[in-house]
Amino acid sequence: MRTHDRATVRRLLASARYEILPTATIEAKVLEAVPTEVPLTVTASPSMGLERTVGTAERLAAAGYTVVPHLAARMVSGRAELVELAARLAEAGITNVFVPGGDADPVGDYHDAVSLLEDLTAIGSPFAQIGVTGYPESHPKIHDDLTVQSMWDKRKHATYIVSNLTFDPAVIKDWLQRIRRRGIDLPLLLGVPGPVERTKLLGMATKIGVGDSTRFLAKQKGLMTRLVAPGGFTGESFVERCAPTLGDPLMRVAGLHVYTFNQVAETEAWRRDWLARLDG
């Protein structure tokens, strides 16, 4: 790997954040294995409910972590609840949220991320940072034209993009170039998987609920085959192959968003080992 590419990978690893699912045991695992300087994002799923997401975020914030809860639009009933959530998160010192549409059937006024984002702006933009989803590959249920239009609509309300998983460096390069040509200049956090073991991934699928698991697998399409291959897939070779694109200042790639599947100890050990090798 070229010196410039090594520097790019090191920069991105140093600013990585970990995505976790708010299961009953995750807080203890985080406290034991993850240093407080690593930001955490807490997902929202229909089976667990938004309260689990917010409560987990509050407790981890109180423990000294920078926490980014997911406010899945379809799980929020309307502006009154949104105002309450914003006040509650502000009380916890949380200034950054991630707003996906979510997989649940709408419980109220919000049928997509854009409508909730518009209301966040209307109530005074209570969060300093707001992340939205980017789709390097086609979504199984949303036409490409709609995802393109949605990102254009969301750009006025968001401050950064998090990309969904893909394992093709050429796809990332093409997608980034296309969104930059369209005038979408929000910084990007590149979504990558941490080290994944087959048995633990399957166990996690049962914990997040059958419906959630089915939706997750559907969204990932053929990617799961590579994730559960013998030995697991860490994303290391993918990031290194993407490095020339990620290091281009015009692409505005600010860091990594690591999908840990709650294997936080393994993910942190992998990140530290990779950093040590890059520095060696």
mmCIF file of N, CA, C and O in Angstrom, residues 1-94:
data_model
loop_
_atom_site.group_PDB
_atom_site.id
_atom_site.type_symbol
_atom_site.label_atom_id
_atom_site.label_comp_id
_atom_site.label_asym_id
_atom_site.label_seq_id
_atom_site.Cartn_x
_atom_site.Cartn_y
_atom_site.Cartn_z
ATOM 1 N N MET A 1 0.840 -1.189 0.000
ATOM 2 C CA MET A 1 0.000 0.000 0.000
ATOM 3 C C MET A 1 0.880 1.244 0.000
ATOM 4 O O MET A 1 1.866 1.329 0.739
ATOM 5 N N ARG A 2 0.518 2.231 -0.817
ATOM 6 C CA ARG A 2 1.299 3.450 -0.919
ATOM 7 C C ARG A 2 1.262 4.235 0.397
ATOM 8 O O ARG A 2 0.326 4.110 1.187
ATOM 9 N N THR A 3 2.285 5.064 0.589
ATOM 10 C CA THR A 3 2.385 5.845 1.826
ATOM 11 C C THR A 3 1.150 6.722 2.025
ATOM 12 O O THR A 3 0.597 6.812 3.119
ATOM 13 N N HIS A 4 0.700 7.364 0.948
ATOM 14 C CA HIS A 4 -0.477 8.228 1.043
ATOM 15 C C HIS A 4 -1.710 7.422 1.423
ATOM 16 O O HIS A 4 -2.522 7.861 2.250
ATOM 17 N N ASP A 5 -1.849 6.229 0.853
ATOM 18 C CA ASP A 5 -2.999 5.387 1.162
ATOM 19 C C ASP A 5 -2.949 4.888 2.599
ATOM 20 O O ASP A 5 -3.983 4.792 3.274
ATOM 21 N N ARG A 6 -1.740 4.571 3.074
ATOM 22 C CA ARG A 6 -1.602 4.158 4.477
ATOM 23 C C ARG A 6 -2.041 5.279 5.409
ATOM 24 O O ARG A 6 -2.723 5.040 6.413
ATOM 25 N N ALA A 7 -1.662 6.501 5.066
ATOM 26 C CA ALA A 7 -2.058 7.644 5.891
ATOM 27 C C ALA A 7 -3.565 7.835 5.870
ATOM 28 O O ALA A 7 -4.179 8.180 6.888
ATOM 29 N N THR A 8 -4.178 7.598 4.718
ATOM 30 C CA THR A 8 -5.638 7.712 4.608
ATOM 31 C C THR A 8 -6.324 6.689 5.496
ATOM 32 O O THR A 8 -7.251 7.021 6.249
ATOM 33 N N VAL A 9 -5.885 5.433 5.410
ATOM 34 C CA VAL A 9 -6.492 4.370 6.214
ATOM 35 C C VAL A 9 -6.313 4.663 7.694
ATOM 36 O O VAL A 9 -7.248 4.495 8.491
ATOM 37 N N ARG A 10 -5.135 5.130 8.071
ATOM 38 C CA ARG A 10 -4.904 5.425 9.488
ATOM 39 C C ARG A 10 -5.818 6.544 9.982
ATOM 40 O O ARG A 10 -6.385 6.479 11.072
ATOM 41 N N ARG A 11 -5.975 7.571 9.160
ATOM 42 C CA ARG A 11 -6.867 8.682 9.529
ATOM 43 C C ARG A 11 -8.294 8.201 9.729
ATOM 44 O O ARG A 11 -8.963 8.578 10.701
ATOM 45 N N LEU A 12 -8.755 7.359 8.834
ATOM 46 C CA LEU A 12 -10.131 6.878 8.917
ATOM 47 C C LEU A 12 -10.325 5.953 10.117
ATOM 48 O O LEU A 12 -11.351 6.014 10.797
ATOM 49 N N LEU A 13 -9.347 5.105 10.380
ATOM 50 C CA LEU A 13 -9.448 4.224 11.543
ATOM 51 C C LEU A 13 -9.454 5.017 12.845
ATOM 52 O O LEU A 13 -10.158 4.677 13.796
ATOM 53 N N ALA A 14 -8.653 6.068 12.887
ATOM 54 C CA ALA A 14 -8.566 6.877 14.105
ATOM 55 C C ALA A 14 -9.872 7.605 14.393
ATOM 56 O O ALA A 14 -10.155 7.945 15.550
ATOM 57 N N SER A 15 -10.684 7.822 13.345
ATOM 58 C CA SER A 15 -11.952 8.527 13.543
ATOM 59 C C SER A 15 -13.151 7.597 13.351
ATOM 60 O O SER A 15 -14.257 8.056 13.067
ATOM 61 N N ALA A 16 -12.930 6.297 13.529
ATOM 62 C CA ALA A 16 -14.018 5.326 13.356
ATOM 63 C C ALA A 16 -15.024 5.427 14.497
ATOM 64 O O ALA A 16 -14.686 5.780 15.629
ATOM 65 N N ARG A 17 -16.269 5.121 14.179
ATOM 66 C CA ARG A 17 -17.284 4.989 15.217
ATOM 67 C C ARG A 17 -17.952 3.623 15.058
ATOM 68 O O ARG A 17 -17.960 3.039 13.973
ATOM 69 N N TYR A 18 -18.522 3.119 16.169
ATOM 70 C CA TYR A 18 -19.070 1.774 16.189
ATOM 71 C C TYR A 18 -20.592 1.802 16.273
ATOM 72 O O TYR A 18 -21.149 2.482 17.144
ATOM 73 N N GLU A 19 -21.225 1.029 15.402
ATOM 74 C CA GLU A 19 -22.674 0.866 15.496
ATOM 75 C C GLU A 19 -22.995 -0.358 16.349
ATOM 76 O O GLU A 19 -22.438 -1.433 16.150
ATOM 77 N N ILE A 20 -23.904 -0.174 17.325
ATOM 78 C CA ILE A 20 -24.305 -1.267 18.202
ATOM 79 C C ILE A 20 -25.823 -1.399 18.204
ATOM 80 O O ILE A 20 -26.544 -0.455 17.891
ATOM 81 N N LEU A 21 -26.291 -2.592 18.561
ATOM 82 C CA LEU A 21 -27.721 -2.840 18.740
ATOM 83 C C LEU A 21 -28.010 -2.833 20.236
ATOM 84 O O LEU A 21 -27.236 -3.402 21.023
ATOM 85 N N PRO A 22 -29.111 -2.228 20.675
ATOM 86 C CA PRO A 22 -29.359 -2.056 22.123
ATOM 87 C C PRO A 22 -29.912 -3.310 22.791
ATOM 88 O O PRO A 22 -31.002 -3.307 23.360
ATOM 89 N N THR A 23 -29.139 -4.378 22.765
ATOM 90 C CA THR A 23 -29.531 -5.605 23.452
ATOM 91 C C THR A 23 -29.265 -5.463 24.952
ATOM 92 O O THR A 23 -28.607 -4.508 25.400
ATOM 93 N N ALA A 24 -29.711 -6.435 25.718
ATOM 94 C CA ALA A 24 -29.608 -6.346 27.180
ATOM 95 C C ALA A 24 -28.169 -6.350 27.670
ATOM 96 O O ALA A 24 -27.864 -5.791 28.725
ATOM 97 N N THR A 25 -27.261 -6.961 26.911
ATOM 98 C CA THR A 25 -25.880 -7.116 27.384
ATOM 99 C C THR A 25 -24.898 -6.138 26.759
ATOM 100 O O THR A 25 -23.728 -6.107 27.158
ATOM 101 N N ILE A 26 -25.328 -5.330 25.817
ATOM 102 C CA ILE A 26 -24.362 -4.541 25.058
ATOM 103 C C ILE A 26 -23.673 -3.469 25.901
ATOM 104 O O ILE A 26 -22.483 -3.187 25.706
ATOM 105 N N GLU A 27 -24.359 -2.879 26.859
ATOM 106 C CA GLU A 27 -23.730 -1.815 27.633
ATOM 107 C C GLU A 27 -22.539 -2.333 28.421
ATOM 108 O O GLU A 27 -21.470 -1.702 28.455
ATOM 109 N N ALA A 28 -22.672 -3.497 29.030
ATOM 110 C CA ALA A 28 -21.559 -4.086 29.776
ATOM 111 C C ALA A 28 -20.400 -4.405 28.841
ATOM 112 O O ALA A 28 -19.224 -4.200 29.187
ATOM 113 N N LYS A 29 -20.708 -4.890 27.649
ATOM 114 C CA LYS A 29 -19.655 -5.220 26.684
ATOM 115 C C LYS A 29 -18.905 -3.962 26.251
ATOM 116 O O LYS A 29 -17.681 -3.972 26.131
ATOM 117 N N VAL A 30 -19.641 -2.885 26.034
ATOM 118 C CA VAL A 30 -19.012 -1.628 25.633
ATOM 119 C C VAL A 30 -18.111 -1.105 26.742
ATOM 120 O O VAL A 30 -16.950 -0.733 26.508
ATOM 121 N N LEU A 31 -18.624 -1.071 27.968
ATOM 122 C CA LEU A 31 -17.847 -0.538 29.086
ATOM 123 C C LEU A 31 -16.561 -1.329 29.301
ATOM 124 O O LEU A 31 -15.536 -0.774 29.703
ATOM 125 N N GLU A 32 -16.608 -2.610 29.024
ATOM 126 C CA GLU A 32 -15.440 -3.463 29.249
ATOM 127 C C GLU A 32 -14.398 -3.329 28.147
ATOM 128 O O GLU A 32 -13.198 -3.411 28.420
ATOM 129 N N ALA A 33 -14.842 -3.083 26.910
ATOM 130 C CA ALA A 33 -13.915 -3.229 25.789
ATOM 131 C C ALA A 33 -13.658 -1.974 24.969
ATOM 132 O O ALA A 33 -12.644 -1.903 24.268
ATOM 133 N N VAL A 34 -14.527 -0.980 25.030
ATOM 134 C CA VAL A 34 -14.430 0.153 24.107
ATOM 135 C C VAL A 34 -14.022 1.412 24.858
ATOM 136 O O VAL A 34 -14.705 1.824 25.815
ATOM 137 N N PRO A 35 -12.936 2.062 24.471
ATOM 138 C CA PRO A 35 -12.544 3.322 25.127
ATOM 139 C C PRO A 35 -13.557 4.423 24.840
ATOM 140 O O PRO A 35 -14.215 4.424 23.793
ATOM 141 N N THR A 36 -13.680 5.359 25.752
ATOM 142 C CA THR A 36 -14.711 6.396 25.614
ATOM 143 C C THR A 36 -14.446 7.340 24.445
ATOM 144 O O THR A 36 -15.366 8.041 24.016
ATOM 145 N N GLU A 37 -13.234 7.337 23.902
ATOM 146 C CA GLU A 37 -12.985 8.221 22.760
ATOM 147 C C GLU A 37 -13.561 7.676 21.453
ATOM 148 O O GLU A 37 -13.569 8.387 20.439
ATOM 149 N N VAL A 38 -14.038 6.444 21.453
ATOM 150 C CA VAL A 38 -14.663 5.881 20.256
ATOM 151 C C VAL A 38 -16.157 6.211 20.282
ATOM 152 O O VAL A 38 -16.875 5.770 21.178
ATOM 153 N N PRO A 39 -16.663 6.976 19.325
ATOM 154 C CA PRO A 39 -18.101 7.276 19.302
ATOM 155 C C PRO A 39 -18.922 6.021 19.033
ATOM 156 O O PRO A 39 -18.470 5.089 18.357
ATOM 157 N N LEU A 40 -20.144 6.018 19.545
ATOM 158 C CA LEU A 40 -21.041 4.882 19.392
ATOM 159 C C LEU A 40 -22.343 5.348 18.760
ATOM 160 O O LEU A 40 -22.850 6.421 19.077
ATOM 161 N N THR A 41 -22.898 4.532 17.873
ATOM 162 C CA THR A 41 -24.244 4.787 17.377
ATOM 163 C C THR A 41 -25.130 3.630 17.814
ATOM 164 O O THR A 41 -24.709 2.480 17.808
ATOM 165 N N VAL A 42 -26.350 3.948 18.214
ATOM 166 C CA VAL A 42 -27.275 2.949 18.764
ATOM 167 C C VAL A 42 -28.455 2.817 17.818
ATOM 168 O O VAL A 42 -29.199 3.780 17.595
ATOM 169 N N THR A 43 -28.646 1.618 17.270
ATOM 170 C CA THR A 43 -29.693 1.412 16.279
ATOM 171 C C THR A 43 -31.081 1.411 16.913
ATOM 172 O O THR A 43 -31.228 1.306 18.131
ATOM 173 N N ALA A 44 -32.083 1.511 16.057
ATOM 174 C CA ALA A 44 -33.481 1.424 16.487
ATOM 175 C C ALA A 44 -34.148 0.327 15.671
ATOM 176 O O ALA A 44 -34.037 0.311 14.442
ATOM 177 N N SER A 45 -34.831 -0.589 16.362
ATOM 178 C CA SER A 45 -35.510 -1.669 15.652
ATOM 179 C C SER A 45 -36.936 -1.802 16.156
ATOM 180 O O SER A 45 -37.218 -1.547 17.331
ATOM 181 N N PRO A 46 -37.861 -2.208 15.283
ATOM 182 C CA PRO A 46 -39.258 -2.341 15.697
ATOM 183 C C PRO A 46 -39.458 -3.302 16.861
ATOM 184 O O PRO A 46 -40.310 -3.066 17.717
ATOM 185 N N SER A 47 -38.679 -4.379 16.913
ATOM 186 C CA SER A 47 -38.892 -5.375 17.976
ATOM 187 C C SER A 47 -38.467 -4.852 19.342
ATOM 188 O O SER A 47 -39.051 -5.222 20.370
ATOM 189 N N MET A 48 -37.445 -4.002 19.391
ATOM 190 C CA MET A 48 -36.947 -3.496 20.668
ATOM 191 C C MET A 48 -37.610 -2.186 21.071
ATOM 192 O O MET A 48 -37.705 -1.878 22.260
ATOM 193 N N GLY A 49 -38.035 -1.414 20.090
ATOM 194 C CA GLY A 49 -38.681 -0.147 20.399
ATOM 195 C C GLY A 49 -37.695 0.995 20.550
ATOM 196 O O GLY A 49 -36.521 0.793 20.887
ATOM 197 N N LEU A 50 -38.175 2.199 20.325
ATOM 198 C CA LEU A 50 -37.328 3.382 20.365
ATOM 199 C C LEU A 50 -36.849 3.694 21.778
ATOM 200 O O LEU A 50 -35.757 4.246 21.975
ATOM 201 N N GLU A 51 -37.631 3.335 22.790
ATOM 202 C CA GLU A 51 -37.224 3.586 24.170
ATOM 203 C C GLU A 51 -35.924 2.864 24.501
ATOM 204 O O GLU A 51 -35.078 3.402 25.211
ATOM 205 N N ARG A 52 -35.760 1.662 23.992
ATOM 206 C CA ARG A 52 -34.514 0.931 24.238
ATOM 207 C C ARG A 52 -33.329 1.673 23.633
ATOM 208 O O ARG A 52 -32.265 1.760 24.237
ATOM 209 N N THR A 53 -33.520 2.207 22.449
ATOM 210 C CA THR A 53 -32.459 2.978 21.802
ATOM 211 C C THR A 53 -32.087 4.204 22.625
ATOM 212 O O THR A 53 -30.911 4.454 22.916
ATOM 213 N N VAL A 54 -33.081 4.985 23.003
ATOM 214 C CA VAL A 54 -32.834 6.235 23.720
ATOM 215 C C VAL A 54 -32.262 5.969 25.103
ATOM 216 O O VAL A 54 -31.310 6.633 25.532
ATOM 217 N N GLY A 55 -32.810 4.998 25.811
ATOM 218 C CA GLY A 55 -32.304 4.681 27.140
ATOM 219 C C GLY A 55 -30.857 4.219 27.112
ATOM 220 O O GLY A 55 -30.033 4.632 27.948
ATOM 221 N N THR A 56 -30.528 3.356 26.140
ATOM 222 C CA THR A 56 -29.141 2.899 25.999
ATOM 223 C C THR A 56 -28.221 4.075 25.698
ATOM 224 O O THR A 56 -27.124 4.184 26.266
ATOM 225 N N ALA A 57 -28.659 4.967 24.817
ATOM 226 C CA ALA A 57 -27.853 6.135 24.472
ATOM 227 C C ALA A 57 -27.626 7.028 25.691
ATOM 228 O O ALA A 57 -26.510 7.512 25.924
ATOM 229 N N GLU A 58 -28.657 7.240 26.483
ATOM 230 C CA GLU A 58 -28.530 8.084 27.676
ATOM 231 C C GLU A 58 -27.518 7.501 28.657
ATOM 232 O O GLU A 58 -26.663 8.230 29.198
ATOM 233 N N ARG A 59 -27.603 6.208 28.896
ATOM 234 C CA ARG A 59 -26.703 5.590 29.888
ATOM 235 C C ARG A 59 -25.259 5.578 29.400
ATOM 236 O O ARG A 59 -24.332 5.820 30.188
ATOM 237 N N LEU A 60 -25.047 5.325 28.134
ATOM 238 C CA LEU A 60 -23.680 5.336 27.616
ATOM 239 C C LEU A 60 -23.120 6.757 27.573
ATOM 240 O O LEU A 60 -21.925 6.971 27.819
ATOM 241 N N ALA A 61 -23.962 7.735 27.294
ATOM 242 C CA ALA A 61 -23.520 9.136 27.341
ATOM 243 C C ALA A 61 -23.113 9.504 28.763
ATOM 244 O O ALA A 61 -22.105 10.194 28.979
ATOM 245 N N ALA A 62 -23.881 9.038 29.740
ATOM 246 C CA ALA A 62 -23.549 9.318 31.140
ATOM 247 C C ALA A 62 -22.234 8.658 31.541
ATOM 248 O O ALA A 62 -21.543 9.136 32.450
ATOM 249 N N ALA A 63 -21.880 7.574 30.855
ATOM 250 C CA ALA A 63 -20.620 6.880 31.139
ATOM 251 C C ALA A 63 -19.433 7.526 30.428
ATOM 252 O O ALA A 63 -18.297 7.052 30.575
ATOM 253 N N GLY A 64 -19.675 8.594 29.655
ATOM 254 C CA GLY A 64 -18.578 9.339 29.049
ATOM 255 C C GLY A 64 -18.390 9.156 27.559
ATOM 256 O O GLY A 64 -17.448 9.702 26.978
ATOM 257 N N TYR A 65 -19.278 8.397 26.918
ATOM 258 C CA TYR A 65 -19.155 8.170 25.478
ATOM 259 C C TYR A 65 -19.876 9.264 24.682
ATOM 260 O O TYR A 65 -20.859 9.839 25.157
ATOM 261 N N THR A 66 -19.377 9.518 23.480
ATOM 262 C CA THR A 66 -20.120 10.300 22.507
ATOM 263 C C THR A 66 -21.078 9.334 21.817
ATOM 264 O O THR A 66 -20.645 8.366 21.198
ATOM 265 N N VAL A 67 -22.365 9.583 21.944
ATOM 266 C CA VAL A 67 -23.363 8.618 21.493
ATOM 267 C C VAL A 67 -24.282 9.247 20.456
ATOM 268 O O VAL A 67 -24.701 10.404 20.597
ATOM 269 N N VAL A 68 -24.598 8.475 19.431
ATOM 270 C CA VAL A 68 -25.458 8.922 18.344
ATOM 271 C C VAL A 68 -26.646 7.961 18.244
ATOM 272 O O VAL A 68 -26.542 6.892 17.641
ATOM 273 N N PRO A 69 -27.784 8.296 18.832
ATOM 274 C CA PRO A 69 -28.945 7.424 18.712
ATOM 275 C C PRO A 69 -29.585 7.524 17.325
ATOM 276 O O PRO A 69 -29.558 8.579 16.692
ATOM 277 N N HIS A 70 -30.156 6.407 16.888
ATOM 278 C CA HIS A 70 -30.918 6.402 15.638
ATOM 279 C C HIS A 70 -32.357 6.806 15.945
ATOM 280 O O HIS A 70 -33.025 6.167 16.763
ATOM 281 N N LEU A 71 -32.828 7.845 15.306
ATOM 282 C CA LEU A 71 -34.228 8.240 15.402
ATOM 283 C C LEU A 71 -34.918 7.794 14.119
ATOM 284 O O LEU A 71 -35.016 8.550 13.136
ATOM 285 N N ALA A 72 -35.356 6.541 14.106
ATOM 286 C CA ALA A 72 -36.006 5.995 12.916
ATOM 287 C C ALA A 72 -37.347 6.688 12.718
ATOM 288 O O ALA A 72 -38.224 6.646 13.590
ATOM 289 N N ALA A 73 -37.520 7.326 11.581
ATOM 290 C CA ALA A 73 -38.679 8.205 11.370
ATOM 291 C C ALA A 73 -40.002 7.480 11.577
ATOM 292 O O ALA A 73 -40.911 8.016 12.226
ATOM 293 N N ARG A 74 -40.123 6.277 11.063
ATOM 294 C CA ARG A 74 -41.407 5.577 11.142
ATOM 295 C C ARG A 74 -41.748 5.110 12.556
ATOM 296 O O ARG A 74 -42.866 4.667 12.807
ATOM 297 N N MET A 75 -40.792 5.226 13.489
ATOM 298 C CA MET A 75 -41.031 4.823 14.874
ATOM 299 C C MET A 75 -41.385 6.008 15.763
ATOM 300 O O MET A 75 -41.613 5.849 16.958
ATOM 301 N N VAL A 76 -41.431 7.213 15.184
ATOM 302 C CA VAL A 76 -41.774 8.426 15.929
ATOM 303 C C VAL A 76 -43.179 8.848 15.525
ATOM 304 O O VAL A 76 -43.483 8.972 14.330
ATOM 305 N N SER A 77 -44.035 9.120 16.499
ATOM 306 C CA SER A 77 -45.453 9.343 16.207
ATOM 307 C C SER A 77 -45.739 10.695 15.553
ATOM 308 O O SER A 77 -46.686 10.830 14.783
ATOM 309 N N GLY A 78 -44.931 11.719 15.877
ATOM 310 C CA GLY A 78 -45.196 13.035 15.310
ATOM 311 C C GLY A 78 -44.365 14.100 15.980
ATOM 312 O O GLY A 78 -43.451 13.811 16.761
ATOM 313 N N ARG A 79 -44.681 15.364 15.689
ATOM 314 C CA ARG A 79 -43.845 16.469 16.173
ATOM 315 C C ARG A 79 -43.808 16.546 17.690
ATOM 316 O O ARG A 79 -42.759 16.847 18.275
ATOM 317 N N ALA A 80 -44.915 16.264 18.364
ATOM 318 C CA ALA A 80 -44.923 16.357 19.828
ATOM 319 C C ALA A 80 -43.913 15.372 20.429
ATOM 320 O O ALA A 80 -43.141 15.739 21.330
ATOM 321 N N GLU A 81 -43.900 14.150 19.946
ATOM 322 C CA GLU A 81 -42.928 13.180 20.462
ATOM 323 C C GLU A 81 -41.518 13.570 20.063
ATOM 324 O O GLU A 81 -40.571 13.408 20.838
ATOM 325 N N LEU A 82 -41.358 14.116 18.866
ATOM 326 C CA LEU A 82 -40.034 14.538 18.414
ATOM 327 C C LEU A 82 -39.479 15.628 19.319
ATOM 328 O O LEU A 82 -38.289 15.605 19.676
ATOM 329 N N VAL A 83 -40.307 16.580 19.701
ATOM 330 C CA VAL A 83 -39.878 17.644 20.615
ATOM 331 C C VAL A 83 -39.448 17.043 21.957
ATOM 332 O O VAL A 83 -38.427 17.433 22.534
ATOM 333 N N GLU A 84 -40.222 16.090 22.454
ATOM 334 C CA GLU A 84 -39.881 15.431 23.723
ATOM 335 C C GLU A 84 -38.562 14.681 23.618
ATOM 336 O O GLU A 84 -37.711 14.742 24.531
ATOM 337 N N LEU A 85 -38.360 13.970 22.517
ATOM 338 C CA LEU A 85 -37.115 13.231 22.326
ATOM 339 C C LEU A 85 -35.917 14.180 22.244
ATOM 340 O O LEU A 85 -34.866 13.922 22.840
ATOM 341 N N ALA A 86 -36.087 15.286 21.525
ATOM 342 C CA ALA A 86 -34.996 16.247 21.391
ATOM 343 C C ALA A 86 -34.618 16.826 22.747
ATOM 344 O O ALA A 86 -33.422 16.969 23.071
ATOM 345 N N ALA A 87 -35.607 17.157 23.562
ATOM 346 C CA ALA A 87 -35.334 17.702 24.897
ATOM 347 C C ALA A 87 -34.651 16.669 25.782
ATOM 348 O O ALA A 87 -33.714 16.986 26.528
ATOM 349 N N ARG A 88 -35.114 15.450 25.695
ATOM 350 C CA ARG A 88 -34.544 14.377 26.513
ATOM 351 C C ARG A 88 -33.086 14.105 26.130
ATOM 352 O O ARG A 88 -32.222 13.950 27.010
ATOM 353 N N LEU A 89 -32.811 14.070 24.841
ATOM 354 C CA LEU A 89 -31.439 13.822 24.400
ATOM 355 C C LEU A 89 -30.533 15.009 24.724
ATOM 356 O O LEU A 89 -29.361 14.830 25.084
ATOM 357 N N ALA A 90 -31.067 16.216 24.620
ATOM 358 C CA ALA A 90 -30.282 17.397 24.992
ATOM 359 C C ALA A 90 -29.909 17.351 26.470
ATOM 360 O O ALA A 90 -28.787 17.706 26.856
ATOM 361 N N GLU A 91 -30.842 16.910 27.300
ATOM 362 C CA GLU A 91 -30.570 16.778 28.739
ATOM 363 C C GLU A 91 -29.435 15.796 28.987
ATOM 364 O O GLU A 91 -28.659 15.954 29.935
ATOM 365 N N ALA A 92 -29.311 14.790 28.119
ATOM 366 C CA ALA A 92 -28.245 13.793 28.257
ATOM 367 C C ALA A 92 -26.937 14.250 27.622
ATOM 368 O O ALA A 92 -25.946 13.527 27.661
ATOM 369 N N GLY A 93 -26.937 15.438 27.028
ATOM 370 C CA GLY A 93 -25.730 15.954 26.388
ATOM 371 C C GLY A 93 -25.482 15.391 25.007
ATOM 372 O O GLY A 93 -24.363 15.469 24.484
ATOM 373 N N ILE A 94 -26.509 14.838 24.386
ATOM 374 C CA ILE A 94 -26.382 14.236 23.056
ATOM 375 C C ILE A 94 -26.701 15.284 22.000
ATOM 376 O O ILE A 94 -27.780 15.878 21.997
#
